[in-house]
Short mmCIF file of C-alpha atoms in Angstrom, two decimals:
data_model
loop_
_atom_site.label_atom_id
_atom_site.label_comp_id
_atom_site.label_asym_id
_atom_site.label_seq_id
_atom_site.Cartn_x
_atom_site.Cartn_y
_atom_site.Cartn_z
CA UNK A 234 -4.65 10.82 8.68
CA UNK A 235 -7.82 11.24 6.34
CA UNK A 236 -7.95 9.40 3.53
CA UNK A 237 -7.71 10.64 0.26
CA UNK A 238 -10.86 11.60 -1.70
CA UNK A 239 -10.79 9.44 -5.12
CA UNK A 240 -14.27 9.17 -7.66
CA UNK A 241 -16.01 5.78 -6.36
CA UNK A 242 -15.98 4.59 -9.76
CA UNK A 243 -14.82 6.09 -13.74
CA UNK A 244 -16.14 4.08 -17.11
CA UNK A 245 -14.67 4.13 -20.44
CA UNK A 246 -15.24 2.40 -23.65
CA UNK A 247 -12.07 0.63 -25.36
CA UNK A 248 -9.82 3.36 -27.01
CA UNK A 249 -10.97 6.23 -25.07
CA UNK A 250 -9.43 7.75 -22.39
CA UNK A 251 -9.82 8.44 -18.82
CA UNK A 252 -8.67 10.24 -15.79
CA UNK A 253 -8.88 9.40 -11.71
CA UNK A 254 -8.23 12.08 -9.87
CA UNK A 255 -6.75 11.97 -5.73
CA UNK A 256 -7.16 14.94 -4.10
CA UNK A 257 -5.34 15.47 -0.49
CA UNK A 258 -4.18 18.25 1.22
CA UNK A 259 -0.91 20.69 1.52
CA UNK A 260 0.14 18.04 4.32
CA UNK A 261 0.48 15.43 1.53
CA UNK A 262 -0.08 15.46 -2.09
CA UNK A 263 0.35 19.13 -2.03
CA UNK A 264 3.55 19.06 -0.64
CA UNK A 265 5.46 16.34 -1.55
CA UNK A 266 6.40 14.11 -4.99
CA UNK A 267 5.98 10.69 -3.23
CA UNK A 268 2.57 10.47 -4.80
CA UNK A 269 1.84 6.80 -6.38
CA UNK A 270 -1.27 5.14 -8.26
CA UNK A 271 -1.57 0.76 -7.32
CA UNK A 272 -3.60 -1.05 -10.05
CA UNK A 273 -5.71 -4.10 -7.69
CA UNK A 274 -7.49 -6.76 -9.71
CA UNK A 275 -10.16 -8.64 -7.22
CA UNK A 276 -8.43 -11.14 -4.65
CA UNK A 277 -4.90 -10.39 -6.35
CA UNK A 278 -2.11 -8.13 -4.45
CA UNK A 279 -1.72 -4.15 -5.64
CA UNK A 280 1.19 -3.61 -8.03
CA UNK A 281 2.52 -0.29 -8.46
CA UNK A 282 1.65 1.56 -11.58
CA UNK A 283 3.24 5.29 -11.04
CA UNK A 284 5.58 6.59 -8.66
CA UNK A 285 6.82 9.88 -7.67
CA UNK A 286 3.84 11.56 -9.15
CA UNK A 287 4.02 10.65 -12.55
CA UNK A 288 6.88 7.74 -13.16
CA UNK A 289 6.59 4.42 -14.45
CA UNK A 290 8.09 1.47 -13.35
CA UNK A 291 9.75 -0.80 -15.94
CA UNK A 292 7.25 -3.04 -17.55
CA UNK A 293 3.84 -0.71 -16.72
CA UNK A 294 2.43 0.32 -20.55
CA UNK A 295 3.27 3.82 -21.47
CA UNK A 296 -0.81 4.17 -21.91
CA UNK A 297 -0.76 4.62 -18.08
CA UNK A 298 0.79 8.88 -17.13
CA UNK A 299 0.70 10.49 -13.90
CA UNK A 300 0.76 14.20 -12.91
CA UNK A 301 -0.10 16.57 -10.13
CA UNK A 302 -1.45 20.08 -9.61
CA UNK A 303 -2.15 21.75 -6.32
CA UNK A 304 -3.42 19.17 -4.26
CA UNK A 305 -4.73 16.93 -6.39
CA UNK A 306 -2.70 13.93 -8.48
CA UNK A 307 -4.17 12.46 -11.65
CA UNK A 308 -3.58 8.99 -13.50
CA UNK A 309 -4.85 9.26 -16.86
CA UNK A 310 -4.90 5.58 -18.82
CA UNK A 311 -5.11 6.20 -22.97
CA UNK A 312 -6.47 4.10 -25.12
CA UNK A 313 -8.36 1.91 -22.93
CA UNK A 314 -8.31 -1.91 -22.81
CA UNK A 315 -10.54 -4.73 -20.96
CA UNK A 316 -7.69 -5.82 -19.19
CA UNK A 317 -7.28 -2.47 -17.80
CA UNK A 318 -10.65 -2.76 -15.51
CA UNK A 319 -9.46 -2.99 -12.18
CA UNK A 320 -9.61 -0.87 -8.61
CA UNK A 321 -7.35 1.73 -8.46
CA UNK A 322 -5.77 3.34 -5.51
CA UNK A 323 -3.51 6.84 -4.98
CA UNK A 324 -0.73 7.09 -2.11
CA UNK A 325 1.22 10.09 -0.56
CA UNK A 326 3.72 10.69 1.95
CA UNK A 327 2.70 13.48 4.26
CA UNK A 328 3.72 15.82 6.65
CA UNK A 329 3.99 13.38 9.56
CA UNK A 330 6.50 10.60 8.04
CA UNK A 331 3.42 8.40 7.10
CA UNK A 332 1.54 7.13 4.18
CA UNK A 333 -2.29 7.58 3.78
CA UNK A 334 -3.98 5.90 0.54
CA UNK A 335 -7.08 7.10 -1.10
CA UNK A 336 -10.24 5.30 -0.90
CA UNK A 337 -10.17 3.37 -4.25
CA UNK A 338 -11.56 3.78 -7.43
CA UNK A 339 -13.22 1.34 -9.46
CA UNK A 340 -12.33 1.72 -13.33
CA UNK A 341 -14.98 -0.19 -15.19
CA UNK A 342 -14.57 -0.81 -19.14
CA UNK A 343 -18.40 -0.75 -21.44
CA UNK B 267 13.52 -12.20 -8.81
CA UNK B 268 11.88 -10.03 -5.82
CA UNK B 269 9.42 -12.19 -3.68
CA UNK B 270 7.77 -11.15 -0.49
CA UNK B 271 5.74 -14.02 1.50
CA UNK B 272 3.64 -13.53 4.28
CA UNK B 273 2.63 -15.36 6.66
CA UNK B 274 0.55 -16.23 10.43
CA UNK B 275 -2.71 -14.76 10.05
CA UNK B 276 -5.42 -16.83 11.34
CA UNK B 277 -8.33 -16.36 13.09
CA UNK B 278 -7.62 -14.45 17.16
CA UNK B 279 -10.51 -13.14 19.88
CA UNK B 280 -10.83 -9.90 20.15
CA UNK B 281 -8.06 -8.65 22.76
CA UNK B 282 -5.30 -11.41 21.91
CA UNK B 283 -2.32 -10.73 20.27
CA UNK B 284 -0.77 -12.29 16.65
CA UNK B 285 2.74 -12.52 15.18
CA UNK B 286 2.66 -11.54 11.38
CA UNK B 287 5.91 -12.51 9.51
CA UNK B 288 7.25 -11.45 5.79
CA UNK B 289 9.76 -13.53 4.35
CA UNK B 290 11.85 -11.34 1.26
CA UNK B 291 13.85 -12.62 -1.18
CA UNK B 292 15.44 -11.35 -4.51
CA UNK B 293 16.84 -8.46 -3.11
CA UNK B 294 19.00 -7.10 -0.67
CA UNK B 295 16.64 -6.56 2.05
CA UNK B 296 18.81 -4.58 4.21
CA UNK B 297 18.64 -1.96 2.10
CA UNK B 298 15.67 -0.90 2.08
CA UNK B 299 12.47 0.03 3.90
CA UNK B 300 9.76 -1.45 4.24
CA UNK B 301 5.64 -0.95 4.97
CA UNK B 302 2.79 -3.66 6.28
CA UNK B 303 -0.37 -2.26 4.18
CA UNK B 304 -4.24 -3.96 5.20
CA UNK B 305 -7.22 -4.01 3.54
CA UNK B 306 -10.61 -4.82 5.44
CA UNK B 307 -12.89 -7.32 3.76
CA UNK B 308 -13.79 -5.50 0.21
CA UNK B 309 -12.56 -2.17 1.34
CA UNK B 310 -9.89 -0.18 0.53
CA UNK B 311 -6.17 -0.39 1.24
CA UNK B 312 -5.20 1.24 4.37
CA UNK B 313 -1.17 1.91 5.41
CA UNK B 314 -0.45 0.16 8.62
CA UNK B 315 3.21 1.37 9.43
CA UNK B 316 6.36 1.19 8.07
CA UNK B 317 10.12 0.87 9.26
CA UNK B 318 13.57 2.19 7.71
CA UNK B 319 16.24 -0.11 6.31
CA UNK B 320 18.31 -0.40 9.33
CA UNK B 321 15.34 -0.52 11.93
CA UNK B 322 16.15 2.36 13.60
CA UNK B 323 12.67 4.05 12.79
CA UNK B 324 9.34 3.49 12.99
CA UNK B 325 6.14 5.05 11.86
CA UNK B 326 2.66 3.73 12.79
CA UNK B 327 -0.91 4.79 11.41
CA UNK B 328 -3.02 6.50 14.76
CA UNK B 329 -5.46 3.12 14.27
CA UNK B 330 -3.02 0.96 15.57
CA UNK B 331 -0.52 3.34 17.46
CA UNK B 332 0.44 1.88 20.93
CA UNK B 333 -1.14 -1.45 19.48
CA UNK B 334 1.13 -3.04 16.71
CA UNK B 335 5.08 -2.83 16.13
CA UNK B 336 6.71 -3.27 13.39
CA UNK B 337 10.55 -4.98 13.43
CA UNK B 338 13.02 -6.56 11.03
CA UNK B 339 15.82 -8.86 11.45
CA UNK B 340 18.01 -8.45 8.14
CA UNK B 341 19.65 -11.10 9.20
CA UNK B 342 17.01 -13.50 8.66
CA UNK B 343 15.62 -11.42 5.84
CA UNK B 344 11.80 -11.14 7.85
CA UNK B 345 9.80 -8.37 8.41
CA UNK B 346 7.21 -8.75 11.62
CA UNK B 347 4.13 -7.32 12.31
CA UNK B 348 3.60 -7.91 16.36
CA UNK B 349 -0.26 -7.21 16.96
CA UNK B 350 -1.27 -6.55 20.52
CA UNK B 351 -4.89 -5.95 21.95
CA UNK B 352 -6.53 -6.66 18.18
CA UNK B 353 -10.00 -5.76 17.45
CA UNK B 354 -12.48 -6.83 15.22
CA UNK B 355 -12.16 -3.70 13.41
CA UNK B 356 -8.69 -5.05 12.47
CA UNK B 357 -9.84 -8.08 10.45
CA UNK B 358 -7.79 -7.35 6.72
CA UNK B 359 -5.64 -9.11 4.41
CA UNK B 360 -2.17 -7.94 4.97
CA UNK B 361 0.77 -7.40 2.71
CA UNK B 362 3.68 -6.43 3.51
CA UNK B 363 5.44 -4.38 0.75
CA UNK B 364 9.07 -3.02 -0.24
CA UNK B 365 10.74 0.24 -0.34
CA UNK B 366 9.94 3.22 1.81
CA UNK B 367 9.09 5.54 -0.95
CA UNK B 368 7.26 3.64 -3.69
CA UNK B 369 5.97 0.29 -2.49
CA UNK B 370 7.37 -1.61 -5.49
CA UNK B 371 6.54 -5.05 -4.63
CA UNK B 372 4.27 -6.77 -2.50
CA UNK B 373 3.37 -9.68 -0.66
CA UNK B 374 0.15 -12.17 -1.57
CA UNK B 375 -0.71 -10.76 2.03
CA UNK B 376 -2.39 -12.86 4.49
CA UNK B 377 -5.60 -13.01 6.63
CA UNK B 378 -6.18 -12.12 9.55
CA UNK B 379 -10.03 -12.33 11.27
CA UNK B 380 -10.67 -11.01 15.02
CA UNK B 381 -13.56 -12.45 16.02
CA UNK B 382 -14.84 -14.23 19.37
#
């Protein structure tokens, strides 16, 4: 159950765009849809931002997209905003009926 | 609307065991699965276990296999987390979180510190 490899941290200016990539294995991401990206302000609860690789629950901005290739997934957040700094953390399902998140990403707006 | 509370972290020594509860509301809870997430003072989030809807299966991360069970009684709406034989390497906020596929709403989490 290794966890999955996300950058330590991604910057942006407002406007631009960015992408966080989660990179796993054939056992998980590779494999299966049930790939999902958690926005985590400090002390505050994770909400879900994208689910099933690259759907968005109702109410999450349509600046945040999801996709997959191989064994990597990728959130990509357009048009950057302040409020958007935050940690971010990938999910998958894998291969032996569990869940295994990646290691977090810090998202840091200049 | 959908609310998850947690609840009966505290601080333990290491080797003594600690009930975790998760009270849901807003949503029929029988109908869906649900996970216990942690996440160790300013690390990342790390999945715990998780059970179906109807209890009837359970799957646990190796760190705590043999250690922790996870139960629901749907007729009290709860989900538990029993922990058994904790370590300090357990000390993490815990939430507890719905639906077995996407995690879609969770707790505040609570605390829970192992130390002697």
């Amino acid at each position: 159950q290794s966890a999955l490899t996300q950058p330590a941290s991604v910057s942006g200016s407002p406007g631009q765009s960015i992408t966080i990539s989660c990179t796993g294995t054939s056992s998980d991401v590779g494999d299966y849809n049930d790939v999902s990206w958690y926005q985590q302000y400090p002390g505050n609860a994770p909400k879900l931002m994208i689910y099933d690789v690259s759907n968005r629950p109702s109410g999450v901005s349509s600046r945040f997209s999801g996709s997959k290739s191989g064994n990597t997934a990728s959130l990509t957040i357009s048009g950057l905003q302040a409020e958007d700094e935050a940690d971010y953390y990938c999910s998958s399902y894998t291969s032996s009926t569990t869940w295994v998140f990646g290691g977090g990403t810090k998202l840091t707006v200049l | 609307q959908v609310q998850l509370v947690e609840s009966g972290g505290g601080v333990v020594q290491p080797g003594r065991s600690l009930r975790l509860s998760c009270a849901a509301s807003g949503f029929t809870f029988s109908n869906y699965g649900m996970h216990w997430v942690r996440q160790a003072p300013g690390k990342g989030l790390e999945w715990v276990a998780v059970i179906s809807d109807d209890g009837s299966n359970e799957y646990y991360a190796d760190s705590v296999k043999g250690r922790f069970t996870i139960s629901r009684d749907n007729s009290k709406n709860t989900l538990y987390l029993q922990m058994n034989s904790l370590r300090t390497e357990d000390t993490a906020v815990y939430y507890c979180a719905k639906d077995f596929h996407r995690l879609d709403c969770w707790g505040q989490g609570t605390l829970v510190t192992v130390s002697s």
